[in-house]
PDB file of C-alpha atoms in Angstrom:
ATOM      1  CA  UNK J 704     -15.494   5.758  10.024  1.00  0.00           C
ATOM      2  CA  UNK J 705     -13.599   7.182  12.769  1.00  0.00           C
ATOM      3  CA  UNK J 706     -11.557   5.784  15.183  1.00  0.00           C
ATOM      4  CA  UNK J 707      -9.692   7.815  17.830  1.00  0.00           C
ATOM      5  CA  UNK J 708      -8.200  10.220  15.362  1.00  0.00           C
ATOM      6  CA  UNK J 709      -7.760   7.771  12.623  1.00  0.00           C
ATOM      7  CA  UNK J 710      -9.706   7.703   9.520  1.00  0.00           C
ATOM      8  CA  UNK J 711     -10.788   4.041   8.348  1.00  0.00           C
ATOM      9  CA  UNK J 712     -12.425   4.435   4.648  1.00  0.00           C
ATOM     10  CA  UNK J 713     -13.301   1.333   2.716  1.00  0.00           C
ATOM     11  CA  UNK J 714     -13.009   1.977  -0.657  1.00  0.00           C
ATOM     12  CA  UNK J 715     -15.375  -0.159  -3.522  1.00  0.00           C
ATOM     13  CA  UNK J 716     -15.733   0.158  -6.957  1.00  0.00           C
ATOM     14  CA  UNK J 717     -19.288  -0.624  -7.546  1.00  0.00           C
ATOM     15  CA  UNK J 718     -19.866  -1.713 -11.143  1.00  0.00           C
ATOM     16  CA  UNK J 719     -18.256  -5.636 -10.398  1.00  0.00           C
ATOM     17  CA  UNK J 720     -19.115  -7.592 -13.633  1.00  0.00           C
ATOM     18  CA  UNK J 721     -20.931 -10.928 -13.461  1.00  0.00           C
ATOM     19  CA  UNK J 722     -18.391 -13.620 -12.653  1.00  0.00           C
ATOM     20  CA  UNK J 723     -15.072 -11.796 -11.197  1.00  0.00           C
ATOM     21  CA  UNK J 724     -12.938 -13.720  -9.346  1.00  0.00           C
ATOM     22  CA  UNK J 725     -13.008 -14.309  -5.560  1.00  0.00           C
ATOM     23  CA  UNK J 726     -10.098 -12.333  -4.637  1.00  0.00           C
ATOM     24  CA  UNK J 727     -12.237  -9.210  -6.574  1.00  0.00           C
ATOM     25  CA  UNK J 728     -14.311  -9.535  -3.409  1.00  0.00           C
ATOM     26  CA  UNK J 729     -11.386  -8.819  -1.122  1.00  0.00           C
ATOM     27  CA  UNK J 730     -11.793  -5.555   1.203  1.00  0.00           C
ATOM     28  CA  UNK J 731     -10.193  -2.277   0.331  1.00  0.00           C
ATOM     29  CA  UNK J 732      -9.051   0.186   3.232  1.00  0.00           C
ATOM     30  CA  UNK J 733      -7.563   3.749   3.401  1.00  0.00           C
ATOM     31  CA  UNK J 734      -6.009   4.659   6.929  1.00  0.00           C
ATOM     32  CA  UNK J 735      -5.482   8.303   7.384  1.00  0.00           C
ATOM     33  CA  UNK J 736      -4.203   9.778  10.700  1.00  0.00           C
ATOM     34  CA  UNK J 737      -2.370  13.402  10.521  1.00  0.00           C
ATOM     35  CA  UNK J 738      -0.129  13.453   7.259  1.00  0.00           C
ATOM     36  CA  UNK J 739       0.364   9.415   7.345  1.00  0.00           C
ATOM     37  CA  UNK J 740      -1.979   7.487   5.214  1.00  0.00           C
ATOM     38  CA  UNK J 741      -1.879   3.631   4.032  1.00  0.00           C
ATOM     39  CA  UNK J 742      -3.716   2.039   0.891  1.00  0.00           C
ATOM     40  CA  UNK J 743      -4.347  -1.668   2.112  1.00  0.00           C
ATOM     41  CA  UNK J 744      -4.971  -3.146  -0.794  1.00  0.00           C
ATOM     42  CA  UNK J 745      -5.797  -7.153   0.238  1.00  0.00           C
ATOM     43  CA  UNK J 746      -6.036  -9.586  -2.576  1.00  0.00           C
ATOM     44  CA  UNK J 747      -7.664  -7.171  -5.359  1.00  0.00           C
ATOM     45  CA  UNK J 748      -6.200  -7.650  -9.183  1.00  0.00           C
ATOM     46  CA  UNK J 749      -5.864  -5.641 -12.151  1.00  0.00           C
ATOM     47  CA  UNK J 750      -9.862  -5.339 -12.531  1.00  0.00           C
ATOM     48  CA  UNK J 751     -10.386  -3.769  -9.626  1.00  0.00           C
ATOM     49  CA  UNK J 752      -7.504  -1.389  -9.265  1.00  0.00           C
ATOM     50  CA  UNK J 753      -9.054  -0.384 -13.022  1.00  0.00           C
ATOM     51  CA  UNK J 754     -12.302   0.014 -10.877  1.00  0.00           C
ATOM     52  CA  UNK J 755     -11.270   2.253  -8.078  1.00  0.00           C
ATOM     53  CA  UNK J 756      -9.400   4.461 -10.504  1.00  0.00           C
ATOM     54  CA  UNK J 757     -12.909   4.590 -12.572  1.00  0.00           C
ATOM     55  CA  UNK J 758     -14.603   5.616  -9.020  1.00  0.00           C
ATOM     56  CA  UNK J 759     -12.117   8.044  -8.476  1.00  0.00           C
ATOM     57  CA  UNK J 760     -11.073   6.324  -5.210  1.00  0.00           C
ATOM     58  CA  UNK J 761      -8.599   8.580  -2.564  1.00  0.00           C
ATOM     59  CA  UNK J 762      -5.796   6.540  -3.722  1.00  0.00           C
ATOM     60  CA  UNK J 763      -2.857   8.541  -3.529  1.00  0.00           C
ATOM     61  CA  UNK J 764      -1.244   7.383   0.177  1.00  0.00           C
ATOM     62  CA  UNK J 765       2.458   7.531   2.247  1.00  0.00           C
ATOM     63  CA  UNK J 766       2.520   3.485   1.943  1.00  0.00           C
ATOM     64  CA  UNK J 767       0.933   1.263  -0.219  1.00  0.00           C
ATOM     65  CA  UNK J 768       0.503  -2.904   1.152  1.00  0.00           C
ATOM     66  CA  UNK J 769       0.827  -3.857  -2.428  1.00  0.00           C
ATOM     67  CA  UNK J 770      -2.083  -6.460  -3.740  1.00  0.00           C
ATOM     68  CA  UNK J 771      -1.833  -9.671  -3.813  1.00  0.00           C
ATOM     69  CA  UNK J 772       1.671 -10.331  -2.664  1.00  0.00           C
ATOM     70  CA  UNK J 773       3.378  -8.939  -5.315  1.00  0.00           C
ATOM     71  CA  UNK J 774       1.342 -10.993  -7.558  1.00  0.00           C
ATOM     72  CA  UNK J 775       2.215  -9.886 -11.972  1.00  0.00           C
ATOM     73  CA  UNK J 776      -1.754  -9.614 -11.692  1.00  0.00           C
ATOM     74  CA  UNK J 777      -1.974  -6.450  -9.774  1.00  0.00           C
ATOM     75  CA  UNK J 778       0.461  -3.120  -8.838  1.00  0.00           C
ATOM     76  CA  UNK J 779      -0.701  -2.153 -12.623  1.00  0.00           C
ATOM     77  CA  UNK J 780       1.254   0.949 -13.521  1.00  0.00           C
ATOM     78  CA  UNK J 781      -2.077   3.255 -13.703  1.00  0.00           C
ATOM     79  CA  UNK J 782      -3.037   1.803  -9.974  1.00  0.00           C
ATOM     80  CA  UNK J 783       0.726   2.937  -9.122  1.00  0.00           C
ATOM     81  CA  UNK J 784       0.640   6.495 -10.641  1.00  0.00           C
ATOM     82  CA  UNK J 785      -3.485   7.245  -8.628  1.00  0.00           C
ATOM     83  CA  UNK J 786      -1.757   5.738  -5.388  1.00  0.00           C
ATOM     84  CA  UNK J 787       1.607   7.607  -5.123  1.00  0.00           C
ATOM     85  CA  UNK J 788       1.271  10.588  -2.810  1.00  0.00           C
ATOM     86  CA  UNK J 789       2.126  13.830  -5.196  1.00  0.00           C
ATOM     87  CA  UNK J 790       6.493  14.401  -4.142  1.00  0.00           C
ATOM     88  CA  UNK J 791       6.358  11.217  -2.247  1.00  0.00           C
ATOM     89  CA  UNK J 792       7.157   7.971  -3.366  1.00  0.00           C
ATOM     90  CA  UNK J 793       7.860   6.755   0.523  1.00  0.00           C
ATOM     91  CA  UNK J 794       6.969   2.802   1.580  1.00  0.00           C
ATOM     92  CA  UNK J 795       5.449   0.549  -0.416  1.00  0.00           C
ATOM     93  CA  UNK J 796       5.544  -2.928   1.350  1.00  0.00           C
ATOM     94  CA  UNK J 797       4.706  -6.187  -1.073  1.00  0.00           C
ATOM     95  CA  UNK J 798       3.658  -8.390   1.836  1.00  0.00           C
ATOM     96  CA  UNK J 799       4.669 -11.609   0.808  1.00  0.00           C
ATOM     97  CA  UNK J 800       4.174 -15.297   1.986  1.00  0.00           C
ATOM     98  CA  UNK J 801       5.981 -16.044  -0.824  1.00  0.00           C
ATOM     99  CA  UNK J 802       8.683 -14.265  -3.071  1.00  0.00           C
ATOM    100  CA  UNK J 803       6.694 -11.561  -4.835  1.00  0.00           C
ATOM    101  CA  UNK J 804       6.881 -11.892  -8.953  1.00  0.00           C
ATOM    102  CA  UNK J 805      10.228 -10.181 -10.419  1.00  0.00           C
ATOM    103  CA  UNK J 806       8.463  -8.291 -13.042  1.00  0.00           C
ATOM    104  CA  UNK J 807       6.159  -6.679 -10.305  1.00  0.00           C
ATOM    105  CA  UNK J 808       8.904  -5.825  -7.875  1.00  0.00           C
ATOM    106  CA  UNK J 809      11.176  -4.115 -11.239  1.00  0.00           C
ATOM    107  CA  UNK J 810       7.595  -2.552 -11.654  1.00  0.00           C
ATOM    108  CA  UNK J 811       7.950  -1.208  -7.938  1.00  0.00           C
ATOM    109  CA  UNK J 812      11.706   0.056  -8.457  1.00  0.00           C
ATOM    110  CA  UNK J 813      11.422   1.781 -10.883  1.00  0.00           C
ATOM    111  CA  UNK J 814       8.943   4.063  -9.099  1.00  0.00           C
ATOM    112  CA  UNK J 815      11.834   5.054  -6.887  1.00  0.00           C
ATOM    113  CA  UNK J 816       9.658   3.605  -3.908  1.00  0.00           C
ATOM    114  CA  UNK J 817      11.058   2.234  -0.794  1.00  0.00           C
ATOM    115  CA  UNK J 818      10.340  -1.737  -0.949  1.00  0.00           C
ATOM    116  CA  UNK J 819       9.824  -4.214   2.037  1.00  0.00           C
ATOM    117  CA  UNK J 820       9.372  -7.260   2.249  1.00  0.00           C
ATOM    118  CA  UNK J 821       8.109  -9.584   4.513  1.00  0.00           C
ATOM    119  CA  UNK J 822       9.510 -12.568   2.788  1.00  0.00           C
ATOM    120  CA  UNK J 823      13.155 -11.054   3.363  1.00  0.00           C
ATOM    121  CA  UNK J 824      12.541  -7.985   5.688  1.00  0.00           C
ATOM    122  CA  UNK J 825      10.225 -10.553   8.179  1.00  0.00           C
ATOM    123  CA  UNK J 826       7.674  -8.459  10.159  1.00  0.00           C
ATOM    124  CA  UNK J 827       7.624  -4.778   8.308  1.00  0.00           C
ATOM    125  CA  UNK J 828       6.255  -2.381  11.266  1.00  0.00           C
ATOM    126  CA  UNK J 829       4.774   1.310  11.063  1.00  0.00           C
ATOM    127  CA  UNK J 830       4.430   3.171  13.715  1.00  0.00           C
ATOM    128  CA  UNK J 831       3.233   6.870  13.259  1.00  0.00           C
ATOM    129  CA  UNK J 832       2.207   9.671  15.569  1.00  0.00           C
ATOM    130  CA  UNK J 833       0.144  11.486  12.349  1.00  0.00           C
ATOM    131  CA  UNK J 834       3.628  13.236  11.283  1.00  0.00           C
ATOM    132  CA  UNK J 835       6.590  11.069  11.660  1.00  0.00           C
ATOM    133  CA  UNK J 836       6.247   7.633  10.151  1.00  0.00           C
ATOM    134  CA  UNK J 837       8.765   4.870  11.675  1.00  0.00           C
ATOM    135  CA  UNK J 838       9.571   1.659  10.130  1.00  0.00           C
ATOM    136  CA  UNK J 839      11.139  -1.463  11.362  1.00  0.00           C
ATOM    137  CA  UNK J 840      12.243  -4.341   9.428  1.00  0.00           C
ATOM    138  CA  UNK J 841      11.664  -7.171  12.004  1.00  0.00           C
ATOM    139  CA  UNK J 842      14.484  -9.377  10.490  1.00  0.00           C
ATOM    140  CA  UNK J 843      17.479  -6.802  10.681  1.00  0.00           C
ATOM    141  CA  UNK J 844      16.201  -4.514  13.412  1.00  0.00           C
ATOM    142  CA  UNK J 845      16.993  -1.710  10.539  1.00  0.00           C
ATOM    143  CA  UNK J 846      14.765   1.087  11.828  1.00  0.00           C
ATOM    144  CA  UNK J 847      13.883   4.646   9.401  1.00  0.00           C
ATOM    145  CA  UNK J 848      12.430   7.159  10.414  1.00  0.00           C
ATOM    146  CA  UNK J 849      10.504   9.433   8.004  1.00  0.00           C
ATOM    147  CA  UNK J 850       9.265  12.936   8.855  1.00  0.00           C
ATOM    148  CA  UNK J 851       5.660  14.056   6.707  1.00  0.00           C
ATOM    149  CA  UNK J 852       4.712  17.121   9.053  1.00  0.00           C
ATOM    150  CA  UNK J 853       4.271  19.903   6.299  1.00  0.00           C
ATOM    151  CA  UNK J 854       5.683  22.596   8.923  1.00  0.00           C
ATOM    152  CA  UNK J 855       8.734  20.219   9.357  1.00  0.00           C
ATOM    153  CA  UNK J 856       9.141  19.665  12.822  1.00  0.00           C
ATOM    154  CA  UNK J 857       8.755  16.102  13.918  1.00  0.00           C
TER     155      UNK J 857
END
């Protein structure tokens, strides 16, 4: 689906056994606009990041809203590897209501991502005009600024 410029693509994995677990029926969105895309991953677990790699889901993205808030049962290596855009290991962002789980966040470092969280970082904002990606850490007012135009000029 369009919206404006912006590409809105849920993403399913279709063969869901018999008996998965409620947060298995949480939605899946890719948000592409320009050279800036997010993977908004919800509440999914290791099952269905399997699935979507299966499918051969567009996984690769600039950011990544980690599953489950940081939860050991998703952020599986293979579901990192699909979703990391080829060169670019920008902002990944375990949203958290609570602290996300050690072993998934030394998971996350040792990608060589760029981690925020809401549970320290407060409000984690992007803003993007389809080249430049901004984000603000609520909490500190730290603000980065990212350029992804392939000619270079943002």
């Amino acid at each position: 689906m369009w919206i404006g410029g912006v590409s809105v693509l849920p993403l399913t994995a279709t063969d869901k056994p018999a008996g998965s677990r409620r947060n298995d029926d949480a939605l899946v969105f890719r948000v592409d606009y320009g050279a800036v895309s997010f993977l908004l991953t919800s509440d999914i677990g290791a099952e269905v990041e399997s699935r979507l790699i299966r499918a051969q889901a567009p996984l690769a993205a600039t950011v990544l809203k980690v599953a489950h808030h940081g939860a050991r049962t998703s952020s599986t290596p293979p579901f990192w590897t699909r979703s990391a855009r080829t060169g670019r290991h920008l902002g990944r962002a375990p949203k958290s209501v609570r602290s996300p789980f050690s072993d998934t966040l030394a998971r996350l470092a040792a990608t060589g991502a760029r981690i925020y969280r809401t549970d320290r970082d407060g409000a984690v904002i992007f803003e993007t005009d389809g080249f430049a990606l901004t984000v603000t850490r609520w909490a500190t007012r730290e603000v980065e600024h990212f350029c992804l135009n392939p000619d270079g000029g943002c």
